[in-house]
Amino acid sequence: MENVRADFTSGRSMEPALEGADALYLNLAGVGDPETAVQLVGAAAALGVRRIVMLSSYAVTDTALDEENILLKMHAMVERVVRDSGLEWTLVRSGGLAANTLPWAEPIRATGVVRGPNASVAQALVHEADIAAVSTQALLDASGTHQGTVYRLTGPESLTPVHRAHFSSKDPRRHPPRRLGESMTAAAPSGAGTSPRRRTALTNVRVFDGRELRAPGTVVIDGDRIGTGPSRAREIDGGGAVLPPGLIDAHVHLSSADNLRQLCEHGVTTALDMAAWPTDLVDSLRNVPGLTDIRSAGTLAISADGIHATMEGIPKDSIVTGPADAERFVAARVAEGSDYNKIVAESPGSGGLDQATLNALVAAARTRSWTQD
C-alpha cells in the first residue's frame, strides 16, 4: 500500500495522486466542495481508473426535491457526474454517521450535560465500519456485481439525540430518557448536575380556545408541555398574530414528500395515512425533518369480491380470504411497521369482508394493542 498526499485546494493537477489507481472512493465531505469532486472524477476518467464508489447522502431522492436543499443538491449533482463519467460506479447513500456523536464525549465527562438542536428528530445512525465494509466490497469487485447499483444504508434502530445521550451515559438506569422538544438538554450520570429545560414564551399572541379568539396573551412552551407562566423563559413577541395549534388530518393517502409539504404549509403537523404502499415509500415519509409527522396503516384489508379489489395497484397482500387469514394479515402489517390496521367494511351485498372476518381482524389487532379504522 502506497500513501499519496493530495491537496485539493492547491490548484495543482490531481493526476499524480491517481496514477496507477484502478478504483476511486469519493467522499464529498473529504474532497471539500462539489466542483473539486467533479474535477477529481474527470481526472480519474482521464487516467484510466475503472470504477468509482461514491459516499453520498441517504436523503437523495432522484427527484426535483433534491434541488430544494443545498446539501442534497450538491450530492445529487456529483452523483450525476459519476453516473455520466463512463466508468463503473456504485453509490453508497448513507444515513447519519454514528461518528458524529463522538464530540459528545467531552461535555459528558466535563459537565454531564449534552446540548444540541432537533432533540425530537429520530435517526438510525450508521457505524463507519458498516459503511467501510460495503464500500470495500464495491471497490474491490472486478465481477461487475455492484456496477450501477445504489445502496441505501441505515443503522439498526432509529433513536432521537436524547435517547442516544441517554445510552451513551455510564449508567443509563439512573437517568431515563426524556422528550424535550426541539432544544435538547440531556443529562448523563456524571454527578455534575443537570440543566433546566429551555423554556420559550410567545408573548402578544392570540389563541382560539374552541369558542372564541382570545385577546393577546402569552403561551409558554416548556419542553413537551404548554403553559402560561413566563418565568425564566426566552421571549418572542408575536406582534398580535394568531397562534394556531398543530392540526391533525385524520384521513390522508400519501404518495410522496410533496403531500407532507402541502400538509405542513396548511398547518397540519400530524397526518394519519389510511393506506399507502410499498413499505419503502411509507418509511421514506416518516420522521422527515421540517415536514408533517405521519402514522400509517400501510396495506389495507379488503375482500377479493369487493370494489376495492378492482382498483388498479391494490397489493395482493391486501386480500383477506376469511377469519383464518386474519392473523396472517395483522402479522404482516406489524412486520412492515404499520401503526394500525385499515379494514374496509363495504355495504351489505357489495362483496366486502363478512362479519366473521371483520371480527377476526379486530381480535388479531387487539392482541397486539392496535387500533382499527
CSV table of C-alpha atoms in Angstrom, one decimal:
chain,number,residue,atom,x,y,z
A,1,MET,CA,0.0,0.0,0.0
A,2,GLU,CA,1.4,3.4,-1.1
A,3,ASN,CA,0.2,6.6,0.5
A,4,VAL,CA,0.0,9.6,-1.7
A,5,ARG,CA,-0.7,13.1,-0.4
A,6,ALA,CA,-3.2,15.2,-2.3
A,7,ASP,CA,-4.1,18.9,-1.6
A,8,PHE,CA,-7.4,19.6,-3.3
A,9,THR,CA,-7.1,23.3,-2.5
A,10,SER,CA,-3.7,23.9,-4.1
A,11,GLY,CA,-4.9,24.3,-7.7
A,12,ARG,CA,-2.4,21.7,-8.8
A,13,SER,CA,-3.2,18.8,-11.1
A,14,MET,CA,-4.9,15.8,-9.3
A,15,GLU,CA,-3.5,13.3,-11.8
A,16,PRO,CA,-0.3,12.4,-9.9
A,17,ALA,CA,-2.4,11.3,-6.9
A,18,LEU,CA,-4.3,8.9,-9.2
A,19,GLU,CA,-1.6,7.4,-11.3
A,20,GLY,CA,-1.7,3.6,-11.1
A,21,ALA,CA,-5.1,3.5,-9.4
A,22,ASP,CA,-7.9,1.3,-10.7
A,23,ALA,CA,-10.6,2.4,-8.3
A,24,LEU,CA,-11.6,5.7,-6.6
A,25,TYR,CA,-13.5,6.1,-3.3
A,26,LEU,CA,-15.1,9.5,-3.5
A,27,ASN,CA,-16.3,11.2,-0.2
A,28,LEU,CA,-17.7,14.7,-0.9
A,29,ALA,CA,-17.0,15.8,2.6
A,30,GLY,CA,-13.4,14.8,2.3
A,31,VAL,CA,-12.9,16.5,-1.1
A,32,GLY,CA,-14.3,19.8,0.2
A,33,ASP,CA,-16.7,21.0,-2.4
A,34,PRO,CA,-18.6,19.6,-5.4
A,35,GLU,CA,-16.6,21.5,-8.0
A,36,THR,CA,-13.4,19.8,-6.8
A,37,ALA,CA,-15.2,16.4,-6.8
A,38,VAL,CA,-16.2,16.9,-10.4
A,39,GLN,CA,-12.5,17.7,-11.3
A,40,LEU,CA,-11.4,14.6,-9.5
A,41,VAL,CA,-13.9,12.4,-11.4
A,42,GLY,CA,-12.6,13.9,-14.7
A,43,ALA,CA,-9.0,13.2,-13.7
A,44,ALA,CA,-9.9,9.6,-12.8
A,45,ALA,CA,-11.5,9.0,-16.1
A,46,ALA,CA,-8.6,10.5,-18.0
A,47,LEU,CA,-6.0,8.3,-16.2
A,48,GLY,CA,-7.9,5.1,-16.8
A,49,VAL,CA,-9.4,4.5,-13.3
A,50,ARG,CA,-12.0,1.7,-13.8
A,51,ARG,CA,-14.6,2.3,-11.1
A,52,ILE,CA,-15.8,4.9,-8.6
A,53,VAL,CA,-17.6,4.3,-5.3
A,54,MET,CA,-19.2,7.4,-4.0
A,55,LEU,CA,-20.3,8.0,-0.4
A,56,SER,CA,-23.5,10.1,-0.8
A,57,SER,CA,-26.5,11.0,1.3
A,58,TYR,CA,-29.4,8.7,2.2
A,59,ALA,CA,-31.7,11.7,1.7
A,60,VAL,CA,-31.1,12.0,-2.0
A,61,THR,CA,-34.4,11.2,-3.8
A,62,ASP,CA,-33.5,11.4,-7.5
A,63,THR,CA,-36.5,13.9,-7.8
A,64,ALA,CA,-36.9,17.6,-8.0
A,65,LEU,CA,-36.9,17.7,-4.2
A,66,ASP,CA,-33.1,17.3,-4.4
A,67,GLU,CA,-32.9,20.9,-5.8
A,68,GLU,CA,-34.6,22.4,-2.7
A,69,ASN,CA,-31.9,21.6,-0.2
A,70,ILE,CA,-28.3,22.8,-0.7
A,71,LEU,CA,-26.7,19.6,0.7
A,72,LEU,CA,-28.9,17.3,-1.3
A,73,LYS,CA,-28.3,19.4,-4.4
A,74,MET,CA,-24.6,19.1,-4.0
A,75,HIS,CA,-24.7,15.3,-3.5
A,76,ALA,CA,-27.2,14.8,-6.4
A,77,MET,CA,-25.1,16.9,-8.8
A,78,VAL,CA,-21.9,14.9,-8.1
A,79,GLU,CA,-23.8,11.7,-8.3
A,80,ARG,CA,-24.9,12.6,-11.9
A,81,VAL,CA,-21.3,13.4,-12.8
A,82,VAL,CA,-20.2,10.0,-11.5
A,83,ARG,CA,-23.0,8.2,-13.4
A,84,ASP,CA,-22.1,10.0,-16.6
A,85,SER,CA,-18.4,9.5,-16.3
A,86,GLY,CA,-18.3,6.4,-18.4
A,87,LEU,CA,-16.7,4.5,-15.5
A,88,GLU,CA,-18.1,1.7,-13.5
A,89,TRP,CA,-19.9,3.3,-10.5
A,90,THR,CA,-21.6,2.4,-7.2
A,91,LEU,CA,-23.4,4.9,-5.0
A,92,VAL,CA,-23.4,4.3,-1.2
A,93,ARG,CA,-26.1,6.6,0.3
A,94,SER,CA,-25.6,6.6,4.0
A,95,GLY,CA,-27.8,7.9,6.8
A,96,GLY,CA,-26.4,9.9,9.7
A,97,LEU,CA,-23.0,8.8,10.8
A,98,ALA,CA,-22.5,7.4,14.3
A,99,ALA,CA,-19.1,9.0,14.5
A,100,ASN,CA,-20.8,12.4,14.7
A,101,THR,CA,-21.8,11.5,18.2
A,102,LEU,CA,-18.2,11.4,19.4
A,103,PRO,CA,-18.0,15.1,20.2
A,104,TRP,CA,-20.4,14.5,23.0
A,105,ALA,CA,-17.7,12.6,24.9
A,106,GLU,CA,-16.0,15.7,26.3
A,107,PRO,CA,-19.1,17.6,27.6
A,108,ILE,CA,-20.4,14.3,29.2
A,109,ARG,CA,-17.1,13.9,31.0
A,110,ALA,CA,-16.9,17.6,31.9
A,111,THR,CA,-20.4,18.5,32.9
A,112,GLY,CA,-22.6,15.5,32.4
A,113,VAL,CA,-24.8,17.5,30.0
A,114,VAL,CA,-25.1,17.3,26.2
A,115,ARG,CA,-26.8,20.2,24.4
A,116,GLY,CA,-27.9,20.3,20.8
A,117,PRO,CA,-30.7,21.0,18.3
A,118,ASN,CA,-33.5,18.8,17.0
A,119,ALA,CA,-33.9,16.6,20.1
A,120,SER,CA,-37.1,15.0,18.8
A,121,VAL,CA,-35.8,14.0,15.4
A,122,ALA,CA,-35.0,10.3,15.3
A,123,GLN,CA,-32.3,8.9,13.1
A,124,ALA,CA,-30.9,5.4,12.5
A,125,LEU,CA,-27.2,6.2,12.6
A,126,VAL,CA,-24.8,4.1,10.6
A,127,HIS,CA,-21.5,3.0,12.1
A,128,GLU,CA,-18.4,3.9,9.9
A,129,ALA,CA,-17.3,0.2,9.9
A,130,ASP,CA,-20.5,-0.8,8.1
A,131,ILE,CA,-20.0,1.9,5.5
A,132,ALA,CA,-16.4,0.8,5.1
A,133,ALA,CA,-17.5,-2.9,4.6
A,134,VAL,CA,-20.0,-2.1,1.9
A,135,SER,CA,-17.7,0.4,0.1
A,136,THR,CA,-14.7,-2.0,0.2
A,137,GLN,CA,-16.8,-4.8,-1.4
A,138,ALA,CA,-17.7,-2.4,-4.2
A,139,LEU,CA,-14.2,-1.0,-4.6
A,140,LEU,CA,-12.5,-4.4,-4.9
A,141,ASP,CA,-15.2,-6.1,-7.0
A,142,ALA,CA,-14.0,-6.9,-10.5
A,143,SER,CA,-17.0,-9.0,-11.5
A,144,GLY,CA,-19.4,-6.1,-12.0
A,145,THR,CA,-21.8,-7.3,-9.3
A,146,HIS,CA,-22.1,-3.8,-7.8
A,147,GLN,CA,-21.9,-1.9,-11.1
A,148,GLY,CA,-24.6,0.7,-11.5
A,149,THR,CA,-26.1,0.0,-8.0
A,150,VAL,CA,-27.3,2.4,-5.4
A,151,TYR,CA,-27.1,1.2,-1.8
A,152,ARG,CA,-29.0,2.9,1.0
A,153,LEU,CA,-27.5,2.3,4.4
A,154,THR,CA,-29.2,2.9,7.8
A,155,GLY,CA,-28.4,1.8,11.3
A,156,PRO,CA,-30.3,-0.9,13.2
A,157,GLU,CA,-32.6,1.4,15.2
A,158,SER,CA,-34.0,4.9,14.9
A,159,LEU,CA,-33.2,7.0,18.1
A,160,THR,CA,-33.5,10.6,19.0
A,161,PRO,CA,-30.5,12.6,20.3
A,162,VAL,CA,-32.0,12.5,23.8
A,163,HIS,CA,-32.1,8.7,23.7
A,164,ARG,CA,-28.5,8.5,22.2
A,165,ALA,CA,-27.2,10.7,25.0
A,166,HIS,CA,-29.0,8.5,27.5
A,167,PHE,CA,-27.4,5.3,26.1
A,168,SER,CA,-24.0,7.0,25.9
A,169,SER,CA,-24.0,7.6,29.7
A,170,LYS,CA,-22.1,5.4,32.1
A,171,ASP,CA,-25.2,4.2,33.9
A,172,PRO,CA,-28.4,4.8,31.9
A,173,ARG,CA,-30.6,3.3,34.6
A,174,ARG,CA,-30.1,6.5,36.7
A,175,HIS,CA,-31.4,8.9,34.1
A,176,PRO,CA,-34.3,7.6,31.9
A,177,PRO,CA,-34.7,9.4,28.6
A,178,ARG,CA,-36.9,12.5,28.4
A,179,ARG,CA,-38.5,14.2,25.4
A,180,LEU,CA,-37.5,17.8,25.4
A,181,GLY,CA,-38.9,19.2,22.1
A,182,GLU,CA,-36.7,20.9,19.7
A,183,SER,CA,-34.0,22.0,22.1
A,184,MET,CA,-32.1,19.3,23.9
A,185,THR,CA,-30.6,19.2,27.3
A,186,ALA,CA,-29.8,15.6,28.1
A,187,ALA,CA,-28.1,14.7,31.4
A,188,ALA,CA,-25.5,12.0,31.7
A,189,PRO,CA,-24.9,10.5,35.1
A,190,SER,CA,-21.6,12.1,35.9
A,191,GLY,CA,-22.9,13.6,39.1
A,192,ALA,CA,-22.2,17.1,37.8
A,193,GLY,CA,-25.9,18.1,38.0
A,194,THR,CA,-28.5,18.8,35.3
A,195,SER,CA,-29.5,21.9,33.4
A,196,PRO,CA,-33.2,23.1,33.3
A,197,ARG,CA,-35.2,22.6,30.2
A,198,ARG,CA,-35.2,25.6,27.8
A,199,ARG,CA,-38.5,27.5,28.0
A,200,THR,CA,-39.9,29.7,25.3
A,201,ALA,CA,-42.6,32.4,25.9
A,202,LEU,CA,-44.6,33.5,22.9
A,203,THR,CA,-45.9,36.9,24.0
A,204,ASN,CA,-48.6,39.0,22.4
A,205,VAL,CA,-50.3,36.1,20.6
A,206,ARG,CA,-54.0,35.4,20.2
A,207,VAL,CA,-55.3,31.8,20.8
A,208,PHE,CA,-58.6,30.3,19.7
A,209,ASP,CA,-59.9,28.3,22.7
A,210,GLY,CA,-62.7,26.4,20.9
A,211,ARG,CA,-65.3,29.2,21.4
A,212,GLU,CA,-63.7,32.5,20.7
A,213,LEU,CA,-60.4,34.2,19.7
A,214,ARG,CA,-58.9,35.4,22.9
A,215,ALA,CA,-57.2,38.8,23.4
A,216,PRO,CA,-53.4,38.8,23.0
A,217,GLY,CA,-51.6,36.9,25.8
A,218,THR,CA,-48.6,34.6,26.5
A,219,VAL,CA,-48.1,31.0,25.7
A,220,VAL,CA,-45.1,29.2,27.2
A,221,ILE,CA,-43.5,26.1,25.6
A,222,ASP,CA,-41.7,24.2,28.3
A,223,GLY,CA,-40.2,21.0,26.7
A,224,ASP,CA,-43.3,18.9,25.8
A,225,ARG,CA,-45.7,21.0,27.9
A,226,ILE,CA,-47.6,24.2,27.2
A,227,GLY,CA,-48.5,26.7,29.9
A,228,THR,CA,-48.7,30.4,30.6
A,229,GLY,CA,-46.0,31.2,33.3
A,230,PRO,CA,-43.2,33.1,31.5
A,231,SER,CA,-40.7,33.0,34.4
A,232,ARG,CA,-37.1,32.3,33.2
A,233,ALA,CA,-38.3,31.8,29.6
A,234,ARG,CA,-36.8,33.2,26.4
A,235,GLU,CA,-39.4,35.6,25.0
A,236,ILE,CA,-40.6,36.0,21.4
A,237,ASP,CA,-43.0,38.8,20.6
A,238,GLY,CA,-45.8,37.5,18.3
A,239,GLY,CA,-47.0,41.0,17.3
A,240,GLY,CA,-50.6,40.3,18.0
A,241,ALA,CA,-50.8,37.4,15.5
A,242,VAL,CA,-53.0,34.3,15.9
A,243,LEU,CA,-51.1,31.3,17.2
A,244,PRO,CA,-52.9,28.2,15.7
A,245,PRO,CA,-52.5,24.7,17.1
A,246,GLY,CA,-50.8,22.0,15.1
A,247,LEU,CA,-53.7,20.4,13.2
A,248,ILE,CA,-54.2,16.7,12.7
A,249,ASP,CA,-55.6,15.4,9.4
A,250,ALA,CA,-57.2,12.1,10.3
A,251,HIS,CA,-57.6,10.6,6.8
A,252,VAL,CA,-55.0,11.0,4.1
A,253,HIS,CA,-53.5,8.8,1.4
A,254,LEU,CA,-49.8,9.6,0.9
A,255,SER,CA,-47.8,9.2,-2.3
A,256,SER,CA,-44.8,11.4,-1.9
A,257,ALA,CA,-43.0,14.0,0.3
A,258,ASP,CA,-44.9,16.7,-1.7
A,259,ASN,CA,-48.0,15.6,0.3
A,260,LEU,CA,-46.2,16.2,3.5
A,261,ARG,CA,-45.1,19.6,2.3
A,262,GLN,CA,-48.6,20.6,1.4
A,263,LEU,CA,-50.0,19.5,4.7
A,264,CYS,CA,-47.3,21.4,6.6
A,265,GLU,CA,-48.0,24.6,4.6
A,266,HIS,CA,-51.6,24.4,5.8
A,267,GLY,CA,-50.7,23.9,9.4
A,268,VAL,CA,-51.1,20.2,9.6
A,269,THR,CA,-48.4,18.8,11.9
A,270,THR,CA,-49.7,15.2,12.1
A,271,ALA,CA,-51.4,13.1,9.4
A,272,LEU,CA,-53.0,9.7,9.7
A,273,ASP,CA,-52.4,7.8,6.5
A,274,MET,CA,-55.2,5.3,5.7
A,275,ALA,CA,-53.4,3.1,3.3
A,276,ALA,CA,-50.1,3.6,1.4
A,277,TRP,CA,-47.6,1.2,-0.1
A,278,PRO,CA,-45.0,-0.1,-0.7
A,279,THR,CA,-43.4,-0.2,2.7
A,280,ASP,CA,-40.3,1.7,1.4
A,281,LEU,CA,-42.4,4.6,0.4
A,282,VAL,CA,-44.1,4.8,3.8
A,283,ASP,CA,-40.7,4.5,5.6
A,284,SER,CA,-39.3,7.3,3.5
A,285,LEU,CA,-42.0,9.7,4.7
A,286,ARG,CA,-41.5,9.0,8.4
A,287,ASN,CA,-39.6,11.5,10.6
A,288,VAL,CA,-38.8,13.9,7.8
A,289,PRO,CA,-37.3,17.0,9.5
A,290,GLY,CA,-39.4,20.1,9.0
A,291,LEU,CA,-42.4,18.2,7.5
A,292,THR,CA,-45.6,16.8,8.8
A,293,ASP,CA,-45.3,13.7,11.1
A,294,ILE,CA,-47.2,10.7,10.0
A,295,ARG,CA,-48.8,7.5,11.2
A,296,SER,CA,-49.7,4.9,8.6
A,297,ALA,CA,-51.9,1.8,8.2
A,298,GLY,CA,-49.7,0.6,5.3
A,299,THR,CA,-51.6,-2.0,3.3
A,300,LEU,CA,-55.3,-2.1,3.9
A,301,ALA,CA,-57.5,-5.2,4.5
A,302,ILE,CA,-60.1,-5.9,1.8
A,303,SER,CA,-62.2,-8.7,0.3
A,304,ALA,CA,-61.4,-10.3,-3.1
A,305,ASP,CA,-65.0,-9.7,-4.1
A,306,GLY,CA,-65.3,-6.1,-3.1
A,307,ILE,CA,-65.0,-3.0,-5.3
A,308,HIS,CA,-61.6,-2.1,-3.7
A,309,ALA,CA,-60.1,-5.3,-5.2
A,310,THR,CA,-60.8,-3.9,-8.7
A,311,MET,CA,-58.8,-0.8,-8.1
A,312,GLU,CA,-55.5,-0.5,-10.0
A,313,GLY,CA,-52.4,-1.1,-8.0
A,314,ILE,CA,-54.0,-2.7,-4.9
A,315,PRO,CA,-51.5,-5.2,-3.4
A,316,LYS,CA,-52.4,-8.8,-3.4
A,317,ASP,CA,-51.5,-8.9,0.2
A,318,SER,CA,-54.5,-6.7,0.9
A,319,ILE,CA,-56.9,-9.5,0.3
A,320,VAL,CA,-58.1,-11.4,3.5
A,321,THR,CA,-59.7,-14.7,2.5
A,322,GLY,CA,-61.6,-15.3,5.7
A,323,PRO,CA,-61.3,-15.4,9.5
A,324,ALA,CA,-58.5,-17.9,9.4
A,325,ASP,CA,-56.4,-15.4,7.3
A,326,ALA,CA,-56.8,-12.5,9.8
A,327,GLU,CA,-53.8,-13.4,11.9
A,328,ARG,CA,-51.6,-13.6,8.8
A,329,PHE,CA,-52.7,-10.2,7.6
A,330,VAL,CA,-52.1,-8.5,11.0
A,331,ALA,CA,-48.7,-10.1,11.5
A,332,ALA,CA,-47.6,-8.9,8.1
A,333,ARG,CA,-48.7,-5.3,9.0
A,334,VAL,CA,-46.7,-5.5,12.2
A,335,ALA,CA,-43.7,-6.8,10.3
A,336,GLU,CA,-43.8,-3.9,7.9
A,337,GLY,CA,-44.1,-1.3,10.7
A,338,SER,CA,-47.7,-0.1,10.3
A,339,ASP,CA,-49.1,1.8,13.2
A,340,TYR,CA,-52.6,0.5,13.0
A,341,ASN,CA,-54.9,-1.5,10.7
A,342,LYS,CA,-57.2,-0.1,7.9
A,343,ILE,CA,-60.1,-2.5,7.5
A,344,VAL,CA,-62.6,-1.9,4.6
A,345,ALA,CA,-66.1,-2.9,5.5
A,346,GLU,CA,-68.2,-2.3,2.5
A,347,SER,CA,-72.0,-2.0,2.4
A,348,PRO,CA,-74.0,-5.3,2.7
A,349,GLY,CA,-74.3,-7.2,-0.6
A,350,SER,CA,-71.3,-5.4,-2.1
A,351,GLY,CA,-68.9,-8.3,-1.8
A,352,GLY,CA,-67.0,-7.0,1.2
A,353,LEU,CA,-65.5,-8.8,4.1
A,354,ASP,CA,-68.1,-10.7,6.1
A,355,GLN,CA,-68.8,-10.0,9.8
A,356,ALA,CA,-66.8,-13.1,11.0
A,357,THR,CA,-63.7,-11.9,9.1
A,358,LEU,CA,-64.1,-8.4,10.4
A,359,ASN,CA,-64.3,-9.7,14.0
A,360,ALA,CA,-61.3,-11.9,13.5
A,361,LEU,CA,-59.2,-8.9,12.2
A,362,VAL,CA,-60.2,-6.8,15.1
A,363,ALA,CA,-59.4,-9.6,17.6
A,364,ALA,CA,-56.0,-10.2,16.0
A,365,ALA,CA,-55.2,-6.5,16.1
A,366,ARG,CA,-56.2,-6.2,19.8
A,367,THR,CA,-53.8,-8.9,20.8
A,368,ARG,CA,-51.1,-6.6,19.5
A,369,SER,CA,-52.5,-3.5,21.3
A,370,TRP,CA,-53.5,-1.9,18.0
A,371,THR,CA,-56.4,0.2,16.9
A,372,GLN,CA,-58.6,-0.1,13.8
A,373,ASP,CA,-60.1,2.4,11.5
